[in-house]
Coordinates of N, CA and C in Angstrom, one line a residue:
M1 N -75.3 -0.9 88.2 CA -76.5 -0.4 87.7 C -76.2 0.2 86.2
T2 N -77.1 -0.1 85.3 CA -77.0 0.4 84.0 C -77.3 1.9 83.9
I3 N -76.4 2.5 83.1 CA -76.7 4.0 82.9 C -77.1 4.2 81.5
L4 N -78.3 4.5 81.3 CA -78.8 4.8 79.8 C -78.8 6.3 79.7
K5 N -78.7 6.7 78.4 CA -78.7 8.1 78.0 C -79.8 8.4 77.0
I6 N -80.3 9.5 77.0 CA -81.3 9.9 76.0 C -80.7 9.7 74.6
G7 N -81.4 9.1 73.7 CA -80.9 8.8 72.4 C -80.4 7.4 72.2
D8 N -80.1 6.7 73.3 CA -79.7 5.3 73.3 C -80.9 4.5 72.8
P9 N -80.6 3.3 72.2 CA -81.7 2.4 71.8 C -82.3 1.9 73.2
A10 N -83.6 1.8 73.3 CA -84.2 1.2 74.4 C -84.0 -0.3 74.5
P11 N -83.5 -0.9 75.6 CA -83.2 -2.3 75.8 C -84.5 -3.1 75.4
D12 N -84.4 -4.0 74.5 CA -85.5 -4.8 74.1 C -85.9 -5.8 75.2
F13 N -87.1 -6.2 75.3 CA -87.6 -7.2 76.3 C -88.8 -7.9 75.8
A14 N -89.1 -9.1 76.5 CA -90.3 -9.8 76.3 C -90.7 -10.2 77.7
L15 N -91.8 -9.7 78.1 CA -92.3 -10.1 79.5 C -93.8 -10.5 79.5
P16 N -94.2 -11.4 80.4 CA -95.6 -11.7 80.5 C -96.5 -10.6 81.0
G17 N -97.6 -10.4 80.4 CA -98.5 -9.3 80.8 C -99.5 -9.8 81.7
D18 N -100.3 -8.9 82.3 CA -101.4 -9.2 83.2 C -102.4 -10.2 82.6
N19 N -102.5 -10.2 81.3 CA -103.5 -11.2 80.6 C -102.9 -12.4 80.2
G20 N -101.6 -12.6 80.6 CA -100.9 -13.9 80.3 C -100.1 -13.9 78.9
E21 N -100.4 -12.8 78.1 CA -99.7 -12.7 76.8 C -98.4 -12.1 77.0
T22 N -97.4 -12.5 76.2 CA -96.0 -11.9 76.2 C -96.0 -10.5 75.5
V23 N -95.5 -9.5 76.1 CA -95.4 -8.2 75.5 C -93.9 -8.1 75.1
R24 N -93.7 -7.8 73.8 CA -92.3 -7.5 73.3 C -92.2 -6.1 72.9
L25 N -91.2 -5.4 73.3 CA -91.0 -4.0 72.9 C -90.8 -3.9 71.5
A26 N -90.1 -4.9 70.8 CA -90.0 -4.8 69.3 C -91.3 -4.8 68.6
D27 N -92.4 -5.3 69.2 CA -93.7 -5.4 68.5 C -94.4 -4.0 68.6
L28 N -93.8 -3.1 69.4 CA -94.5 -1.8 69.6 C -93.8 -0.7 68.7
A29 N -92.9 -1.1 67.8 CA -92.2 -0.1 66.9 C -93.2 0.8 66.2
G30 N -92.9 2.0 66.1 CA -93.9 3.0 65.4 C -94.8 3.6 66.4
R31 N -94.7 3.2 67.7 CA -95.6 3.9 68.7 C -94.6 4.4 69.8
R32 N -95.0 5.4 70.5 CA -94.2 5.8 71.6 C -94.7 5.1 72.9
V33 N -93.8 4.8 73.7 CA -94.1 4.0 74.9 C -93.6 4.6 76.2
V34 N -94.5 4.8 77.2 CA -94.1 5.2 78.5 C -94.0 3.9 79.3
L35 N -92.8 3.7 79.7 CA -92.5 2.4 80.4 C -92.2 2.8 81.9
Y36 N -93.0 2.5 82.8 CA -92.8 2.9 84.2 C -92.5 1.7 85.1
F37 N -91.6 1.9 86.0 CA -91.2 0.9 86.9 C -91.6 1.2 88.3
Y38 N -92.3 0.3 89.0 CA -92.7 0.5 90.3 C -92.5 -0.6 91.3
P39 N -92.3 -0.5 92.6 CA -92.0 -1.5 93.4 C -93.0 -2.6 93.7
K40 N -94.3 -2.2 93.9 CA -95.2 -3.3 94.3 C -96.7 -2.9 94.0
D41 N -97.4 -3.9 93.6 CA -98.8 -3.7 93.3 C -99.6 -3.4 94.6
D42 N -100.6 -2.5 94.5 CA -101.6 -2.1 95.5 C -100.9 -1.6 96.8
T43 N -99.8 -0.8 96.7 CA -99.3 -0.1 97.7 C -99.5 1.4 97.4
P44 N -99.5 2.3 98.5 CA -100.0 3.7 98.3 C -99.3 4.4 97.1
G45 N -98.0 4.5 97.2 CA -97.2 5.2 96.1 C -97.5 4.6 94.7
C46 N -97.4 3.3 94.6 CA -97.6 2.6 93.4 C -99.0 2.7 92.8
T47 N -100.0 2.7 93.7 CA -101.4 3.0 93.3 C -101.6 4.4 92.8
A48 N -101.0 5.4 93.5 CA -101.0 6.8 93.1 C -100.4 6.9 91.7
Q49 N -99.3 6.3 91.5 CA -98.7 6.4 90.2 C -99.5 5.7 89.1
A50 N -99.9 4.5 89.3 CA -100.8 3.8 88.3 C -102.1 4.6 88.0
C51 N -102.7 5.1 89.1 CA -104.0 5.8 88.9 C -103.7 7.2 88.1
G52 N -102.5 7.7 88.4 CA -102.2 9.0 87.6 C -102.0 8.7 86.2
F53 N -101.4 7.6 85.8 CA -101.2 7.2 84.4 C -102.6 6.8 83.8
R54 N -103.5 6.2 84.7 CA -104.8 5.8 84.2 C -105.6 7.1 83.8
D55 N -105.5 8.2 84.8 CA -106.3 9.4 84.5 C -105.7 10.2 83.4
A56 N -104.5 10.0 83.0 CA -103.9 10.8 82.0 C -103.9 9.9 80.7
Y57 N -104.4 8.8 80.7 CA -104.3 7.8 79.6 C -104.8 8.4 78.3
L58 N -105.9 9.1 78.3 CA -106.4 9.6 77.0 C -105.4 10.6 76.4
Q59 N -104.9 11.5 77.2 CA -103.9 12.5 76.7 C -102.7 11.7 76.2
I60 N -102.3 10.6 76.8 CA -101.1 9.8 76.4 C -101.4 9.2 75.1
E61 N -102.7 8.6 74.9 CA -103.0 8.0 73.7 C -103.1 9.0 72.5
E62 N -103.6 10.2 72.8 CA -103.7 11.2 71.8 C -102.3 11.6 71.3
R63 N -101.2 11.3 72.0 CA -99.9 11.6 71.6 C -99.2 10.3 71.0
N64 N -100.0 9.4 70.4 CA -99.5 8.2 69.8 C -98.6 7.4 70.8
A65 N -99.0 7.3 72.0 CA -98.2 6.6 73.0 C -99.1 5.6 73.8
I66 N -98.4 4.6 74.4 CA -99.1 3.7 75.3 C -98.3 3.7 76.6
V67 N -98.9 3.1 77.6 CA -98.3 3.0 78.9 C -98.1 1.5 79.2
L68 N -96.9 1.2 79.8 CA -96.7 -0.2 80.3 C -96.1 0.0 81.7
G69 N -96.7 -0.7 82.7 CA -96.2 -0.7 84.0 C -95.4 -2.0 84.2
I70 N -94.2 -1.9 84.9 CA -93.4 -3.1 85.2 C -93.0 -3.2 86.6
S71 N -93.2 -4.3 87.3 CA -92.8 -4.5 88.6 C -92.4 -6.0 88.8
P72 N -91.7 -6.3 89.8 CA -91.4 -7.7 90.1 C -92.5 -8.6 90.5
D73 N -93.7 -8.1 90.7 CA -94.9 -8.9 91.1 C -95.3 -9.8 89.9
G74 N -96.0 -10.9 90.3 CA -96.4 -11.9 89.2 C -97.6 -11.4 88.5
V75 N -98.0 -12.2 87.5 CA -99.1 -12.0 86.6 C -100.4 -11.9 87.4
K76 N -100.6 -12.9 88.4 CA -101.9 -12.9 89.2 C -102.1 -11.6 90.0
S77 N -101.0 -11.2 90.7 CA -101.0 -9.9 91.4 C -101.3 -8.7 90.5
H78 N -100.7 -8.7 89.3 CA -101.0 -7.6 88.3 C -102.5 -7.6 87.9
T79 N -103.0 -8.8 87.7 CA -104.4 -8.9 87.3 C -105.3 -8.3 88.3
R80 N -105.1 -8.7 89.6 CA -105.9 -8.2 90.7 C -105.8 -6.6 90.8
F81 N -104.5 -6.1 90.7 CA -104.3 -4.7 90.8 C -104.9 -3.9 89.7
K82 N -104.8 -4.5 88.4 CA -105.4 -3.8 87.3 C -106.8 -3.7 87.4
T83 N -107.5 -4.8 87.8 CA -109.0 -4.9 87.9 C -109.5 -3.9 89.0
K84 N -108.8 -4.0 90.2 CA -109.2 -3.2 91.3 C -109.2 -1.7 91.0
F85 N -108.2 -1.2 90.2 CA -108.2 0.2 89.9 C -108.5 0.6 88.4
D86 N -109.1 -0.4 87.7 CA -109.5 -0.1 86.4 C -108.5 0.5 85.5
L87 N -107.3 -0.1 85.5 CA -106.2 0.4 84.7 C -106.3 0.0 83.2
P88 N -106.2 1.0 82.3 CA -106.5 0.7 80.9 C -105.2 0.3 80.2
F89 N -104.1 0.0 80.8 CA -102.9 -0.4 80.2 C -102.4 -1.7 80.8
R90 N -101.4 -2.3 80.2 CA -100.9 -3.5 80.6 C -99.8 -3.4 81.7
L91 N -99.8 -4.4 82.6 CA -98.9 -4.5 83.6 C -98.0 -5.7 83.4
L92 N -96.7 -5.6 83.4 CA -95.8 -6.6 83.0 C -95.0 -7.2 84.2
A93 N -94.9 -8.5 84.3 CA -94.2 -9.2 85.4 C -92.7 -9.3 85.0
D94 N -91.9 -8.7 85.9 CA -90.4 -8.8 85.7 C -89.9 -9.4 87.0
E95 N -90.3 -10.7 87.2 CA -90.0 -11.3 88.5 C -88.5 -11.5 88.8
D96 N -87.7 -11.7 87.8 CA -86.3 -11.7 88.1 C -85.5 -10.3 88.0
H97 N -86.4 -9.3 87.8 CA -86.0 -7.9 87.7 C -84.8 -7.6 86.6
A98 N -84.7 -8.5 85.6 CA -83.7 -8.3 84.6 C -83.9 -7.1 83.7
V99 N -85.2 -6.8 83.3 CA -85.6 -5.7 82.6 C -85.4 -4.4 83.3
T100 N -85.9 -4.5 84.6 CA -85.8 -3.4 85.5 C -84.3 -2.9 85.7
E101 N -83.4 -3.9 85.7 CA -82.0 -3.6 85.9 C -81.4 -3.0 84.6
A102 N -81.9 -3.6 83.5 CA -81.4 -3.1 82.1 C -81.7 -1.7 81.9
Y103 N -82.8 -1.2 82.5 CA -83.3 0.2 82.4 C -82.7 1.1 83.5
G104 N -82.0 0.6 84.4 CA -81.3 1.3 85.4 C -82.3 1.6 86.6
A105 N -83.4 0.9 86.8 CA -84.4 1.2 87.8 C -84.3 0.2 88.9
W106 N -83.2 -0.5 89.1 CA -83.0 -1.4 90.2 C -81.8 -0.9 91.0
G107 N -81.9 -0.7 92.3 CA -80.8 -0.2 93.0 C -81.0 -0.2 94.5
E108 N -80.0 0.3 95.2 CA -80.1 0.4 96.6 C -81.2 1.3 97.1
K109 N -81.9 1.0 98.0 CA -82.9 1.9 98.6 C -82.8 1.8 100.1
S110 N -83.4 2.7 100.9 CA -83.5 2.6 102.3 C -84.9 2.3 102.7
M111 N -85.0 1.2 103.5 CA -86.4 0.7 103.9 C -86.3 0.5 105.4
Y112 N -87.1 1.3 106.1 CA -87.1 1.2 107.6 C -85.7 1.3 108.2
G113 N -84.9 2.2 107.6 CA -83.5 2.4 108.0 C -82.5 1.4 107.6
K114 N -82.9 0.3 106.8 CA -82.0 -0.7 106.3 C -81.8 -0.5 104.8
K115 N -80.6 -0.8 104.4 CA -80.3 -0.7 102.9 C -80.7 -2.0 102.3
V116 N -81.6 -1.9 101.2 CA -82.1 -3.0 100.5 C -82.0 -2.8 99.0
M117 N -81.9 -3.8 98.2 CA -82.0 -3.7 96.7 C -83.5 -3.8 96.3
G118 N -83.9 -3.0 95.4 CA -85.3 -3.1 94.9 C -85.5 -2.1 93.7
V119 N -86.7 -2.0 93.3 CA -87.2 -1.1 92.3 C -87.1 0.3 92.8
V120 N -86.4 1.1 92.0 CA -86.4 2.6 92.2 C -87.4 3.2 91.3
R121 N -88.5 3.8 91.8 CA -89.6 4.3 91.0 C -89.0 5.2 89.9
S122 N -89.4 4.8 88.7 CA -88.8 5.5 87.5 C -89.7 5.3 86.3
H123 N -89.4 6.1 85.3 CA -90.0 5.9 84.0 C -89.1 6.3 82.8
V124 N -89.3 5.8 81.7 CA -88.6 6.2 80.5 C -89.7 6.4 79.4
V125 N -89.5 7.3 78.5 CA -90.3 7.4 77.3 C -89.5 7.0 76.1
I126 N -90.0 6.1 75.3 CA -89.3 5.5 74.1 C -90.0 6.1 72.9
D127 N -89.2 6.6 72.0 CA -89.8 7.2 70.8 C -90.2 6.2 69.8
E128 N -90.8 6.6 68.7 CA -91.3 5.7 67.6 C -90.2 4.8 67.0
N129 N -88.9 5.3 67.2 CA -87.9 4.6 66.5 C -87.1 3.7 67.6
G130 N -87.7 3.5 68.8 CA -87.1 2.6 69.8 C -86.0 3.3 70.5
K131 N -85.9 4.6 70.4 CA -84.8 5.3 71.2 C -85.4 5.9 72.4
L132 N -84.5 6.1 73.4 CA -84.9 6.7 74.7 C -85.1 8.2 74.5
A133 N -86.3 8.8 74.8 CA -86.5 10.2 74.6 C -86.5 10.9 75.9
D134 N -86.8 10.2 77.0 CA -86.8 10.7 78.4 C -86.5 9.7 79.4
I135 N -85.7 10.0 80.4 CA -85.4 9.1 81.4 C -85.5 9.7 82.8
Q136 N -86.4 9.2 83.6 CA -86.6 9.8 84.9 C -86.4 8.6 86.0
I137 N -85.3 8.7 86.7 CA -84.9 7.7 87.7 C -85.2 8.3 89.1
K138 N -85.7 7.6 90.1 CA -86.1 8.1 91.4 C -87.0 9.3 91.2
V139 N -88.2 9.0 90.8 CA -89.2 10.1 90.6 C -90.4 9.8 91.4
S140 N -91.1 10.9 91.9 CA -92.2 10.7 92.8 C -93.4 10.2 91.9
P141 N -94.4 9.6 92.5 CA -95.6 9.1 91.7 C -96.2 10.2 90.9
S142 N -96.5 11.4 91.5 CA -97.2 12.4 90.7 C -96.3 13.1 89.7
E143 N -95.0 13.2 90.1 CA -94.1 13.8 89.1 C -93.8 12.9 87.9
S144 N -93.9 11.6 88.1 CA -93.7 10.6 87.0 C -94.7 10.9 85.9
V145 N -95.9 11.1 86.3 CA -97.0 11.2 85.3 C -96.9 12.6 84.6
K146 N -96.6 13.6 85.4 CA -96.4 15.0 84.8 C -95.2 15.0 83.8
R147 N -94.1 14.5 84.3 CA -92.9 14.5 83.4 C -93.1 13.7 82.1
A148 N -93.7 12.6 82.2 CA -94.0 11.7 81.0 C -94.9 12.5 80.1
L149 N -95.9 13.1 80.5 CA -96.8 14.0 79.7 C -96.0 15.1 78.9
Q150 N -95.1 15.7 79.7 CA -94.2 16.8 79.1 C -93.4 16.2 78.1
A151 N -92.8 15.0 78.3 CA -91.9 14.5 77.3 C -92.6 14.1 76.1
L152 N -93.9 13.8 76.2 CA -94.7 13.4 75.0 C -95.2 14.6 74.2
K153 N -95.0 15.8 74.7 CA -95.5 16.9 73.9 C -94.8 17.1 72.6

C-alpha cells in the first residue's frame, strides 16, 4: 500500500469520466481538488458520501475547488449513479484500481467476516500546485465531507 504524506506531489492520473471524457489531474493545475475514493455506486455509505459532497458543492466551489469521485465501477454505472442523485461533479472509473492504489486507498477490508481487498473509503485534498494538502484514509461518509471542507478553509 502506498503511503503518501502531506506536501507530496499528488500522483498524476488520466481516467474516464461518467461522460466518457478522460479527466487528467495535470489539466486541473491552479485549482484545488477534493478527490474521494469510494467502493461502489448506489450503495448506502457511498450514496451518503456522494450526496454529502453534492450538498456541500457550492461551499467547495467558493473555495476554488472541485470534487472528483473515484471507484472501480465503470462509466455506465457512474452515469446512472450521477443522474439518480443529481451529482454536480464528475465520477471517474478506476476499473483496475491503479489510481486508488497510488493514493493508498486500496487495502484489506473485512466483509461479512472475510478479509477482502477493496477500496478503503478515503479522500485527499490537492492544492493549486498539485501537492497533497490533506489525506484522510478510512473515513466515514459524513466525516469525509466535513474534513474536506475544513481542509479547504
